[in-house]
Structures are given as structure tokens and as C-alpha cells.
Short mmCIF file of C-alpha atoms in Angstrom, two decimals:
data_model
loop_
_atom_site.label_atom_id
_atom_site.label_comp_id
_atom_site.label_asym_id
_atom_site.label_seq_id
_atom_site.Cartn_x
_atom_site.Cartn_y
_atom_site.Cartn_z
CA UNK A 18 20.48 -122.50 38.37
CA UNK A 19 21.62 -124.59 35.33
CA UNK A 20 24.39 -125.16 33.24
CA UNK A 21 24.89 -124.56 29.97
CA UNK A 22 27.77 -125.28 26.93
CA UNK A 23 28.11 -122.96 24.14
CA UNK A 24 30.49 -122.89 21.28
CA UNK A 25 31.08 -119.67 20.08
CA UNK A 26 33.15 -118.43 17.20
CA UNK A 27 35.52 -115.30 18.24
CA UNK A 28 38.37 -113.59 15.91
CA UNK A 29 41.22 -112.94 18.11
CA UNK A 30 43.52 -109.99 17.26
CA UNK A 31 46.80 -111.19 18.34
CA UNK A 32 50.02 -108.93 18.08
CA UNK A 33 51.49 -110.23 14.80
CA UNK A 34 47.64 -110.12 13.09
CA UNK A 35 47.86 -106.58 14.49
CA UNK A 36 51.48 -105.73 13.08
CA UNK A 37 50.49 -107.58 9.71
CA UNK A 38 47.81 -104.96 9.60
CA UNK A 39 50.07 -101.83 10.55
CA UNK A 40 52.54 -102.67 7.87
CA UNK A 41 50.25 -102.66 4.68
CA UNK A 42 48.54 -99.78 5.90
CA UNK A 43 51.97 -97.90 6.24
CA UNK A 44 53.29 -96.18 3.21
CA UNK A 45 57.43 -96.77 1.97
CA UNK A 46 58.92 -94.45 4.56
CA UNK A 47 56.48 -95.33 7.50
CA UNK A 48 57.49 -99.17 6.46
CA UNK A 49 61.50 -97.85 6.78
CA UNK A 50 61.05 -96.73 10.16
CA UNK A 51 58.57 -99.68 11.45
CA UNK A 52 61.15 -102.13 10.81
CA UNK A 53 64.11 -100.07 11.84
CA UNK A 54 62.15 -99.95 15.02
CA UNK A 55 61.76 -103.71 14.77
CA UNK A 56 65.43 -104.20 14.49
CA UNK A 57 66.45 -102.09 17.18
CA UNK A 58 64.42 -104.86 19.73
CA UNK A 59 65.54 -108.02 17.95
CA UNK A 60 69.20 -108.07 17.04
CA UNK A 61 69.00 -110.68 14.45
CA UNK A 62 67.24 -108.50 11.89
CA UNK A 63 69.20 -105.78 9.67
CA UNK A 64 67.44 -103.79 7.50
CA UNK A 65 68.70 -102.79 3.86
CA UNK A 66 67.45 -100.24 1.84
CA UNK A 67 68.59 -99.71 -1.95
CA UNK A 68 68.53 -96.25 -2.64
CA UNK A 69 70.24 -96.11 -5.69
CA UNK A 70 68.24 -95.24 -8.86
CA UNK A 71 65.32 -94.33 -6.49
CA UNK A 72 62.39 -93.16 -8.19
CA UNK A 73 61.53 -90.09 -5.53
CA UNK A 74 58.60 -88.02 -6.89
CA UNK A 75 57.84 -84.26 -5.00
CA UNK A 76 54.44 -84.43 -3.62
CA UNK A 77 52.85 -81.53 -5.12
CA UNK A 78 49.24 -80.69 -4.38
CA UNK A 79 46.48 -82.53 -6.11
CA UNK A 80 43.98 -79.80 -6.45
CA UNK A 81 43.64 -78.61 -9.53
CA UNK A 82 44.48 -75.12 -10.15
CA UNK A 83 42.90 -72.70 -12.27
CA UNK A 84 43.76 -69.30 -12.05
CA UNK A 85 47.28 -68.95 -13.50
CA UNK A 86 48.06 -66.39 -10.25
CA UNK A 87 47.79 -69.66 -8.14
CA UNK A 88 50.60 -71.46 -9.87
CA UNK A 89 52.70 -69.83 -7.30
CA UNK A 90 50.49 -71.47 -4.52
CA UNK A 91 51.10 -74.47 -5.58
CA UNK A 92 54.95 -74.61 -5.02
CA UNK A 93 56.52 -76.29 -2.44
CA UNK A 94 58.64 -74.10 -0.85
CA UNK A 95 62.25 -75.44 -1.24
CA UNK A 96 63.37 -77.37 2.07
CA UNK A 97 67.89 -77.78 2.14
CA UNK A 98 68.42 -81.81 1.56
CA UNK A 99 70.52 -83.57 4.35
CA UNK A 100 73.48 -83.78 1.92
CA UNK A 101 72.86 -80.04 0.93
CA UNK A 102 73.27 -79.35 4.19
CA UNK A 103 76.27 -81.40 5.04
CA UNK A 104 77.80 -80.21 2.27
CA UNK A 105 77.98 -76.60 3.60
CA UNK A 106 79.41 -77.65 6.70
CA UNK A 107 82.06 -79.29 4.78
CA UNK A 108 83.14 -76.22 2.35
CA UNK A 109 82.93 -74.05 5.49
CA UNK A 110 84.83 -76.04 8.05
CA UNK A 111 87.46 -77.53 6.43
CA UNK A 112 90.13 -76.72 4.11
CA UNK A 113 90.58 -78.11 0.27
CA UNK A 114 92.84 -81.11 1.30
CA UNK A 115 92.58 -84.86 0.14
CA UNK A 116 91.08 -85.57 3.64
CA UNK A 117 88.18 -83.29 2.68
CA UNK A 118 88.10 -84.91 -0.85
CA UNK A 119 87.26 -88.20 0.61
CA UNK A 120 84.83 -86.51 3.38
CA UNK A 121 82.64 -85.27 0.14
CA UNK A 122 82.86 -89.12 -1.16
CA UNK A 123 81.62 -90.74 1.78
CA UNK A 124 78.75 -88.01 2.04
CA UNK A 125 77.32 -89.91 -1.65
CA UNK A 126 76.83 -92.90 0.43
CA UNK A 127 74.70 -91.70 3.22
CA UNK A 128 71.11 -93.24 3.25
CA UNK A 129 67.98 -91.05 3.92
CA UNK A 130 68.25 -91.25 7.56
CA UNK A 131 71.84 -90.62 7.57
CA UNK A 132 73.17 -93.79 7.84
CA UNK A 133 76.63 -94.93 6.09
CA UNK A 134 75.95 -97.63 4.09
CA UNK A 135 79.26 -98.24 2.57
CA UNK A 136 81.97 -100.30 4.77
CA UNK A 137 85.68 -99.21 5.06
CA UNK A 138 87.14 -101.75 2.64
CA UNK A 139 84.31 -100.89 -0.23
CA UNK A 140 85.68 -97.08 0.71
CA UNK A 141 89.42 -98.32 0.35
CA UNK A 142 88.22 -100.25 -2.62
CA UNK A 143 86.92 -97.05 -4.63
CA UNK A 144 88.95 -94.59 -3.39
CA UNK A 145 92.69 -96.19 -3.36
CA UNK A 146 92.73 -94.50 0.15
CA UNK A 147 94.34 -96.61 3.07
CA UNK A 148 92.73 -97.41 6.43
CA UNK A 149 93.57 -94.65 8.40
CA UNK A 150 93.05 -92.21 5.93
CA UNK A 151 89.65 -93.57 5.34
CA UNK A 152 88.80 -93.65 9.33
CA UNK A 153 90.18 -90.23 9.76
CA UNK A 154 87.50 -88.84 6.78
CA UNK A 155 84.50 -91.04 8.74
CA UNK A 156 85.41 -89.13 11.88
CA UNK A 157 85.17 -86.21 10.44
CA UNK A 158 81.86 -86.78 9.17
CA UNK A 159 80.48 -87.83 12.41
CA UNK A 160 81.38 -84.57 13.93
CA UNK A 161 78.78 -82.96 11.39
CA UNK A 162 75.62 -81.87 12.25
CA UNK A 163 73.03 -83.49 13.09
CA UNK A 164 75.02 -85.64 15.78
CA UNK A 165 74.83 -89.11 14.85
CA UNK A 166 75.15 -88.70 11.14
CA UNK A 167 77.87 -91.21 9.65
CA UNK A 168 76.73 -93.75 11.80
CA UNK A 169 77.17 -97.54 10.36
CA UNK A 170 74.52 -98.66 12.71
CA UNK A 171 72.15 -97.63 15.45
CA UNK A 172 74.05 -98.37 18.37
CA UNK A 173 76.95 -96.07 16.63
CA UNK A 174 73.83 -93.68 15.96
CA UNK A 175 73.30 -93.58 19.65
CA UNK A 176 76.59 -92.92 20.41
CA UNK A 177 77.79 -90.30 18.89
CA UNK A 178 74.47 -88.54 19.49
CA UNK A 179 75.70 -89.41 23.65
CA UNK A 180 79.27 -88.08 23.14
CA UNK A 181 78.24 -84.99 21.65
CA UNK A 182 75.73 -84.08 24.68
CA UNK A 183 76.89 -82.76 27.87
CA UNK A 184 73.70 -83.24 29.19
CA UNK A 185 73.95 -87.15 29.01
CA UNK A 186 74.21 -89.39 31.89
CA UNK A 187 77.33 -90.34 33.35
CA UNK A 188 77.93 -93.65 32.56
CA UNK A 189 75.39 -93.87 29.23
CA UNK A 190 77.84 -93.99 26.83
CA UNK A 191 79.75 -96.95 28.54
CA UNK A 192 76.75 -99.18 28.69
CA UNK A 193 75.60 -98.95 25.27
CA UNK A 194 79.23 -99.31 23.44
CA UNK A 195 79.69 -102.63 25.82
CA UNK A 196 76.12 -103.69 26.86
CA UNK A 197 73.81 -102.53 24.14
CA UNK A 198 72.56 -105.81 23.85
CA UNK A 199 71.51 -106.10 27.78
CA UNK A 200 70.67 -102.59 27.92
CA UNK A 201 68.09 -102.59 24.68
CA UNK A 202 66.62 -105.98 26.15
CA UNK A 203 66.08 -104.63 29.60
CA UNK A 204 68.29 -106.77 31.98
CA UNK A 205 68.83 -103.62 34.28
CA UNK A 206 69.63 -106.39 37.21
CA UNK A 207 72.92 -107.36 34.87
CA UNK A 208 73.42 -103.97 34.33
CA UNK A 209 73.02 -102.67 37.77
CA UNK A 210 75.39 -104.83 38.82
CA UNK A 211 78.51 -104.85 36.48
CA UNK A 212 78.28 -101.40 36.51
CA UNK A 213 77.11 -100.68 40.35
CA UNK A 214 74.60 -98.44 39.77
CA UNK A 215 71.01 -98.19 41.18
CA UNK A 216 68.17 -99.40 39.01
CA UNK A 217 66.85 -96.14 39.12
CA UNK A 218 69.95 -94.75 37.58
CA UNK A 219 69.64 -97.73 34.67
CA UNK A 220 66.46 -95.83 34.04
CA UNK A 221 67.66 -92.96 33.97
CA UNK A 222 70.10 -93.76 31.32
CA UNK A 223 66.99 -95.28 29.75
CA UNK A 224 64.56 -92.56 29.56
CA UNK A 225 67.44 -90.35 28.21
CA UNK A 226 67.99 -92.79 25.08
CA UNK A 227 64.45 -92.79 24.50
CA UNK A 228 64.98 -89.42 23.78
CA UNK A 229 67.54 -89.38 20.87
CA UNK A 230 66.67 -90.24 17.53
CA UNK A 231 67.63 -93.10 15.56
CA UNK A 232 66.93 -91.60 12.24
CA UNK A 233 69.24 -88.16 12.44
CA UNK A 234 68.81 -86.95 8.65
CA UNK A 235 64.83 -87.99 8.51
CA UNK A 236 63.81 -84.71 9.78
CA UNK A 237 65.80 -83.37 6.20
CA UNK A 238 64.17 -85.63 3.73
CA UNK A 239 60.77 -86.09 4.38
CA UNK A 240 59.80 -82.75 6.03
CA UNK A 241 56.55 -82.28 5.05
CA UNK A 242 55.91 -84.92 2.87
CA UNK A 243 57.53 -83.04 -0.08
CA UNK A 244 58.86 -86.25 -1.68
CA UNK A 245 57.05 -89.70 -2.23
CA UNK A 246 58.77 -93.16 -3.13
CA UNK A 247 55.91 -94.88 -5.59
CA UNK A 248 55.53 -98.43 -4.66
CA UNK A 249 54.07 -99.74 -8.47
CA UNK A 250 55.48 -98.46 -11.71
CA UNK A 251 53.80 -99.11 -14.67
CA UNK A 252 55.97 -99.40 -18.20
CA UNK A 253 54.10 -98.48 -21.32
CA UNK A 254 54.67 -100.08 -25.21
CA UNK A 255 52.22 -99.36 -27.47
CA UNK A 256 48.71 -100.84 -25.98
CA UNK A 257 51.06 -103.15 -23.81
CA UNK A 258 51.19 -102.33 -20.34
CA UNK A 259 53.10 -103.90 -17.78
CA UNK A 260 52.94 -103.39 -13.72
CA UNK A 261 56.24 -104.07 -11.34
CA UNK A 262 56.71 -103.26 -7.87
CA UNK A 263 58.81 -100.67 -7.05
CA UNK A 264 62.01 -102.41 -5.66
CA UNK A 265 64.67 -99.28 -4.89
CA UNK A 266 63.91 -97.88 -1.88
CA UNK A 267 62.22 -100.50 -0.59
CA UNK A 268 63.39 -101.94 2.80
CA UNK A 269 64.29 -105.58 2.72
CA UNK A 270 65.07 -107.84 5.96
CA UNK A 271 68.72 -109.79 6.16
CA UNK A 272 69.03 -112.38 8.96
CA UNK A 273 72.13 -112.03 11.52
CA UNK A 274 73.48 -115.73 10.64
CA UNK A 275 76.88 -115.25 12.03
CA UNK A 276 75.09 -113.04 15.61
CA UNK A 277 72.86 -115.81 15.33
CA UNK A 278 75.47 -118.56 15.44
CA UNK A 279 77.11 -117.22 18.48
CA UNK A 280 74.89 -116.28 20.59
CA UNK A 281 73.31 -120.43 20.07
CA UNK A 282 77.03 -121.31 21.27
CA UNK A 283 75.71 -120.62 25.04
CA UNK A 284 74.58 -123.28 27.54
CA UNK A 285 71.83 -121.07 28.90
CA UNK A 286 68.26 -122.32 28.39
CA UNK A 287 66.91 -118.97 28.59
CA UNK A 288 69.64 -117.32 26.05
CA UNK A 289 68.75 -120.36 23.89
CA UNK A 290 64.55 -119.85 24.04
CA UNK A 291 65.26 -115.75 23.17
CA UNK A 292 67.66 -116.71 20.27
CA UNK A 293 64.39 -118.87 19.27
CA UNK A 294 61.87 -116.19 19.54
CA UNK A 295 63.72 -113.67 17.71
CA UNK A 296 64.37 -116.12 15.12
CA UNK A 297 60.42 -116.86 14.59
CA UNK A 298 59.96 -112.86 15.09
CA UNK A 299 62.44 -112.34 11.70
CA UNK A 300 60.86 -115.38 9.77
CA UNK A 301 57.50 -113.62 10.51
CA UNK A 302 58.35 -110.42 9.54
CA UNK A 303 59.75 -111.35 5.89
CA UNK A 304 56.64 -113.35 5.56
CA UNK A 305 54.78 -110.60 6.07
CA UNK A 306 56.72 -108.04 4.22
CA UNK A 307 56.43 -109.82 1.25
CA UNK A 308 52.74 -110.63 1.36
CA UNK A 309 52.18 -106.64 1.51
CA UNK A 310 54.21 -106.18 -1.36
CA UNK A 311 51.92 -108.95 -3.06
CA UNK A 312 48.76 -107.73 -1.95
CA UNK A 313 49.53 -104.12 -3.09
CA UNK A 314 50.73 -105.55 -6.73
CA UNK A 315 47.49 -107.87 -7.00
CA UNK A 316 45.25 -104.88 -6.41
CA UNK A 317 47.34 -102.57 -8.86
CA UNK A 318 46.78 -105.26 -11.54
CA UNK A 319 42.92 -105.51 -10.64
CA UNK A 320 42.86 -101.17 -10.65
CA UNK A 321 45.08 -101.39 -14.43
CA UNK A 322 42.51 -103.96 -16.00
CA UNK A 323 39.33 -102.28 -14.61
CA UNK A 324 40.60 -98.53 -15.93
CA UNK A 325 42.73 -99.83 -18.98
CA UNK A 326 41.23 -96.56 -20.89
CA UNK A 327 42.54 -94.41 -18.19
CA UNK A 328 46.21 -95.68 -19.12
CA UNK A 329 45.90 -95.79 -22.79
CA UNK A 330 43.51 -92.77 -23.74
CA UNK A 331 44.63 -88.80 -24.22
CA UNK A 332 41.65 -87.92 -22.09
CA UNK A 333 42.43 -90.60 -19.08
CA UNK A 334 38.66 -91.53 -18.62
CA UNK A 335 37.87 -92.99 -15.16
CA UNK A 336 35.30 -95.90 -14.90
CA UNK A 337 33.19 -95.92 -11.91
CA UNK A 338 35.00 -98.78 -9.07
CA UNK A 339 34.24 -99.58 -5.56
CA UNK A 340 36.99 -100.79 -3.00
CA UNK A 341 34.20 -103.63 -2.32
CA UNK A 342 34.63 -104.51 -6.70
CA UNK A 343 37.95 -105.42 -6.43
CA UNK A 344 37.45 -106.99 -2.73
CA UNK A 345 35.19 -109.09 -4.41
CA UNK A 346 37.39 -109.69 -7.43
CA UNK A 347 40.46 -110.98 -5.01
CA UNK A 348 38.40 -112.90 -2.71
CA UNK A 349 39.81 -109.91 0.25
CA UNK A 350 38.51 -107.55 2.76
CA UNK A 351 37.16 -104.36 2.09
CA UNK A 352 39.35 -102.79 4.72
CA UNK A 353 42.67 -104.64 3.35
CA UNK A 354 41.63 -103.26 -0.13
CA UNK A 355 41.51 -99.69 1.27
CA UNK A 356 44.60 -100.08 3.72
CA UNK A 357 46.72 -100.94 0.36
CA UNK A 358 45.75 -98.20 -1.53
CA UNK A 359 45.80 -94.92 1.26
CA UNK A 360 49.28 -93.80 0.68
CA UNK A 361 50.12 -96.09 -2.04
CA UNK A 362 51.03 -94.56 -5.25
CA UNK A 363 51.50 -95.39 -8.71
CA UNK A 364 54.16 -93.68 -11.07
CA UNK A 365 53.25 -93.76 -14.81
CA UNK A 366 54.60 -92.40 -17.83
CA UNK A 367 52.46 -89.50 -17.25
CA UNK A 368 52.61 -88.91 -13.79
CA UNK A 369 52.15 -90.33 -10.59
CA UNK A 370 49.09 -91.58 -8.71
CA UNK A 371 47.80 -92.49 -5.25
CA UNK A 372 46.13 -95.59 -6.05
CA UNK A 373 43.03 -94.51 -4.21
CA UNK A 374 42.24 -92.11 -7.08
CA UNK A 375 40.92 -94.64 -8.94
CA UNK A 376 38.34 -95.04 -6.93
CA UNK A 377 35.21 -93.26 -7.83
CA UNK A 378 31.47 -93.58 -7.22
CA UNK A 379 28.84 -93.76 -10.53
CA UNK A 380 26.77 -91.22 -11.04
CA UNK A 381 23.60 -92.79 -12.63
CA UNK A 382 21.15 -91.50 -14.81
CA UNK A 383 17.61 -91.84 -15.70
CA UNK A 384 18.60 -93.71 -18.93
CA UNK A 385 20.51 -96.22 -17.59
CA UNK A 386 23.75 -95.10 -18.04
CA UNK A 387 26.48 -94.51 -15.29
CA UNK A 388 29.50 -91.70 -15.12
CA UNK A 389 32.15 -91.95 -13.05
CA UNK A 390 32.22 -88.68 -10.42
CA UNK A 391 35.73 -88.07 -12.04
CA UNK A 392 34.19 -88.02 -15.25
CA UNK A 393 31.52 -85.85 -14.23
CA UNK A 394 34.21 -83.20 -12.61
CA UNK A 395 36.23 -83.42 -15.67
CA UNK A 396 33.42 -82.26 -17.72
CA UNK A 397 32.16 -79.92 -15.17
CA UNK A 398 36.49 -78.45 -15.23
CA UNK A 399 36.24 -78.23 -19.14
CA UNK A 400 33.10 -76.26 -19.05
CA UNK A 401 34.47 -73.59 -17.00
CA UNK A 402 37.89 -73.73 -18.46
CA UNK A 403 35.84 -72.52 -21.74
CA UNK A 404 33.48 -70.44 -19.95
CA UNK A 405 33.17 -66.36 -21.11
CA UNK A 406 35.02 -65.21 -18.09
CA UNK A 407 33.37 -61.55 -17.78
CA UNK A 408 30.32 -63.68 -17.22
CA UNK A 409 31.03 -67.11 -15.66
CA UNK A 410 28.79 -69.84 -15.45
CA UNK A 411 26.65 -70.23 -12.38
CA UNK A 412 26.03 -73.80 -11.00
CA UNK A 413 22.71 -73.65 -12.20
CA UNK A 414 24.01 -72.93 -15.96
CA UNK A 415 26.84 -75.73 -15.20
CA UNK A 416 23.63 -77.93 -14.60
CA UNK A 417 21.47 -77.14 -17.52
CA UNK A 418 24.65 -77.81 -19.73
CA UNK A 419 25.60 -81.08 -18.21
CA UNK A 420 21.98 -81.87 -18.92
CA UNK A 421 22.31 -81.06 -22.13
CA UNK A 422 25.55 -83.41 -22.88
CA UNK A 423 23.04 -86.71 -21.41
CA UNK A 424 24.46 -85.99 -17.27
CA UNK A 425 22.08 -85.08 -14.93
CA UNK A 426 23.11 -84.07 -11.22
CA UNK A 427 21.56 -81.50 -9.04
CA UNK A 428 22.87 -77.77 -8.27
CA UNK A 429 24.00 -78.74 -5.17
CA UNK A 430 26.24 -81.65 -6.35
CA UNK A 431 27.46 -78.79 -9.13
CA UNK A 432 28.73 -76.72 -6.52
CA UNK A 433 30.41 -80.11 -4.12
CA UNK A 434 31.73 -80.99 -7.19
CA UNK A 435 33.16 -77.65 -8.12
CA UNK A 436 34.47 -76.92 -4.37
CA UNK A 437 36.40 -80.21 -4.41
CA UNK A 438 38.61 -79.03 -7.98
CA UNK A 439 39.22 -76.11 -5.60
CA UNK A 440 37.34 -73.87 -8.63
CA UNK A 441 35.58 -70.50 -6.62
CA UNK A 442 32.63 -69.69 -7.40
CA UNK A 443 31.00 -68.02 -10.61
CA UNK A 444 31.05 -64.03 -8.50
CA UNK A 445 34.64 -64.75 -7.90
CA UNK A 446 36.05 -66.24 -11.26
CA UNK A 447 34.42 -62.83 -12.86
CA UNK A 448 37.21 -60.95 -14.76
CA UNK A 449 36.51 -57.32 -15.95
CA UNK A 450 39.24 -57.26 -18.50
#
């Protein structure tokens, strides 16, 4: 028996490492809804989202399609918008009336999850309409479907989704609209008691609210993924190019000062070490936030200098790059190089990329030199696009005239390379016209 004393070096994942992680792996709408979730546990953190001038881009497919018949593939089928579909309800429940009139207007300033993001005096403001006029049009609205659309914030969310469901528990709506607070934070004892009900009626209440939705019009707009918010944009003048982040539509964090101010009024140690936490909780997360926007604009400038020629020729040429080359480059991780690019895209003059795409193996040959595997396809894609197509090109032939244009790769790569453009094989492109 003996003792010994080591020192040993461990990394230790704690929550906010963790959450760092999550939110530069998630994309613009997966960042939305982390931090709306965020802001639902700590009440001194509001989250604002421009969506004015937004550059949304559909999501079409990325294969590339050959036959001319599979254009119509390659549609997304057209899914009704949230506002398309409030908009119906409008013209077909009420009548042409300056109540309905300022119904419509409110509808321009819903947010992608439904959410009213316009306040009653801005309303007065641009519409000349008094207070009661404007309140009457915002109930209105809330009576729409989906319940909880209109809402100015989530506990509003929650309860109009409550008053519009018979099935809800009998005293929910009364302890969110006057002890949301308690009731989000889990003091059931405080609740139990001003309200003399049984803690297993608090949960009741509890696991029925876990059941609504706090995002009523996100089932509309991103069903599907048919629409993607780019998070670079890159501006184009002459051989000058010039990288930005994208800043509508991205969520930004606003301290409660005046919640915040309040609540500190209190003589209670324990309301005075929660007010703390919270407060380091919000400080964190804008650190955070803006260190992924950082990271993802440091390793779009490091993809734009090491494929220049893809951005400035007719052909867009890709260069062979490894995540670990531009993990080297910024002195990061591997794994944060590949967590900022999955689901990150880039919107250019000519189209819009995931920034992963520029990523491609080399495909060396006995020479020396090295091709990109994009480069290769692309070559492989214009050889078939010229191909006699009563007699297609086999791999094999693809092969011999690769080989003959200085790029040698087996049959077998041929046909992995052909299967990934989503090109058939030579017995199926065979036309008899």
C-alpha cells in the first residue's frame, strides 16, 4: 500500500463551454429559437430580430440536374406563408371597414414566428388611429389562427394560446398573466399557496404549458427548410471583393435595465443572488453571440482569399482546401472550423453558398499536379453535357478522356463521382431520338 500524487491535466466541459459550442454550430433560425428559449428562463434578456430588408433565399436542391424533364423535380412545392394565410382569414371573416384596414396593417409587422413587433403608439404614430381603435384591430388579430399569433411577447403568446383551449387547466391562465415570473422559475411552494392548489396541480398546469408553442407562425415559414437567411454576403466591384456579415435577420440580445432595476429594489438575499446570475447569464450570452458571428466572418475571409478565382472567374474554379488548412491558418480547431461552416451560407452576386462547399479534397496525379474533386466533377459534368446522347459515354470512356485532358482517376471514382451530380448512368441517359 503506498501513496501516490499525480497532476493531471483534464478539459472540463462545463455548461456555458457546452452552449458556446451549440450556438456556432446552429444555423440563423436554430440561433432564433435557442435564445428565445434562453429568454423565456431568464427574464432580463429580450431578443430582437430585424427582419426588414431580409435577404431570405429558397433552398432549392443542390444536385445538379440534367435531364430537362427533371426541372420539374426540382421545385419546391409552394407552402401558404403565415401572412398568406392570415390574410385569408381576414378577407373571409370580416367585412371592408377601417377596423379591417388597420387589421391588414398590423399583419406587415408580424415577425417570422408571429410575434408583433410594433408597439401601440408606433401603430397610432403611422396610422393616425387612436388607442382604442388600435387595441380593438390587435384583438382581432389575436383571434386568428394559429392561437397566439399577435402576441407582443411570450407570456401574451401563452395566453392567448390558454384562452382559446377548453382543454386547459382551470386556473392556468390566472397564474401565468399574474405569476409568470414564479411560475417559469419554478417556485410551485409560492404558487401552491397564493393560489391553494396542490403541487401536483402546479404541475399539472406545468406539463400543459410545456405543451404549447412559443413560436405559433414557425411551423409557416420554415416548413421544410424551403427558405435560408445567409449569414455572409459578399459585394463585388470589379476584382474588389468585400465580405460583411449578414446583419437583418439576425437575433441580437437587449438587457431588461428597467426589470432589472426593480427587481434589485428588494431586500431579499436570494432575489438579489438570482438578479446576479441572470445578469452574468445575459453578459455571457452577448459575449458569445458575437464571438460566433466573428468566428464565422474570419473563416469566410480565410475561404474568399484561398478560392479568390472561384469569385472572380466565369468558370468558378475550386482549389483543393481542408477544414484542417484554414484551422491551421486561424490558429482554431478543426471541429470549430467545421461547426461554422455546416449550415452556414454565403450569398453572392451569383448565387448562394453553404460555406462547406468550398471544401474539397485534391485529386493528385502522377505529375505532380493536384485537382480539386469539384474540378474533376465539373469536367467529368461538361463531358457528358457534350456527349452523343444515342451513345453516351461509359465510365470507362469518361476515364480514358479525363486521361487524355492530364486527370487520372479510376472507373470506380468515375462512377462516385458521377452518382454524386445525381447524372444516371450511360444505359439510362441513352436517347433514341
Amino acid at each position: 500500500m503506498s501513496q501516490q500524487q499525480k497532476q493531471l491535466q483534464k478539459l472540463v466541459m462545463t455548461q456555458q463551454l457546452q452552449q458556446s459550442i451549440q450556438m456556432l454550430q446552429f444555423n440563423v433560425d436554430g440561433l432564433q429559437k435557442f435564445l428565445q428559449q434562453k429568454s423565456l428562463e431568464n427574464p432580463l434578456i429580450e431578443v430582437q430580430t430585424t427582419l426588414e430588408h431580409v435577404p431570405v433565399i429558397r433552398n432549392t436542391s443542390s444536385r445538379q440536374v440534367t435531364d430537362p424533364m427533371q426541372y420539374m423535380d426540382a421545385i419546391p412545392e409552394r407552402s401558404q406563408s403565415l401572412f398568406e394565410y392570415l390574410l385569408d382569414q381576414v378577407h373571409l371573416t370580416m367585412r371592408a371597414t377601417p377596423l379591417r384596414d388597420l387589421v391588414l396593417f398590423l399583419l406587415e409587422y408580424l415577425d417570422l414566428n408571429g410575434y408583433l413587433k410594433l408597439t401601440l403608439e408606433e401603430a397610432m404614430a403611422k396610422t393616425g388611429a387612436s388607442q382604442v381603435q388600435v387595441l380593438d384591430a390587435l384583438t382581432l388579430l389575436q383571434q386568428l389562427d394559429p392561437p397566439g399569433v399577435g402576441a407582443r411577447d411570450l407570456q401574451e403568446c401563452l395566453l392567448l394560446q390558454i384562452e382559446n383551449d377548453d382543454r386547459a387547466p382551470a386556473q392556468a391562465y390566472l397564474v401565468l398573466e399574474d405569476s409568470f415570473l414564479d411560475f417559469a422559475q419554478r417556485h410551485w411552494d409560492k404558487i401552491s399557496q397564493r393560489y391553494h392548489m396542490s403541487l401536483a396541480q402546479v404541475q399539472a398546469i406545468f406539463d400543459y404549458v410545456q405543451g404549447l408553442t412559443p413560436h405559433p407562425g414557425a411551423s409557416f415559414t420554415q416548413s421544410q427548410n424551403d427558405y435560408i437567411i445567409p449569414d455572409l454576403i459578399l459585394e463585388m466591384a470589379g476584382s474588389r471583393l468585400k465580405l460583411m456579415p449578414t446583419k437583418a435577420g439576425r437575433p441580437k440580445l437587449r438587457f431588461q435595465q428597467k426589470y432589472f432595476e426593480r427587481m434589485a429594489q428588494s431586500d431579499d438575499q436570494a432575489v438579489a443572488k438570482y438578479l446576479q446570475e441572470k445578469k452574468q447569464e445575459y453578459a455571457w450570452l452577448k459575449n458569445s453571440l458575437q464571438q460566433r458571428g466573428s468566428t464565422i466572418l474570419r473563416v469566410g475571409q480565410s475561404i474568399l482569399k484561398h478560392q479568390h478565382d472561384f469569385f472572380t472567374q466565369a468558370t468558378h474554379p475550386l482549389k483543393p482546401l481542408l477544414l484542417r488548412d484554414v484551422a491551421q491558418e486561424l490558429k482554431l480547431h478543426e471541429s470549430t472550423i467545421s461547426r461554422s461552416v455546416n449550415g452556414k451560407y454565403l450569398q453572392t452576386p451569383f448565387g448562394v453558398y453553404e460555406l462547406r462547399q468550398f471544401f474539397t479534397n485534391a485529386v493528385n496525379q502522377e505529375n505532380g499536379d493536384a485537382f480539386s474533386a469539384e474540378n474533376v466533377k465539373q469536367q467529368l459534368a461538361q463531358l457528358i453535357a457534350a456527349e452523343d446522347k444515342q451513345h453516351p459515354l461509359s465510365d470507362q470512356k469518361i476515364v480514358t478522356q479525363l486521361a487524355a485532358q492530364g486527370i487520372t482517376i479510376s472507373r470506380r471514382t468515375a462512377a462516385k463521382y458521377r452518382e454524386a451530380l445525381g447524372i444516371q448512368s450511360s444505359s439510362k441517359r441513352k436517347r433514341y431520338e
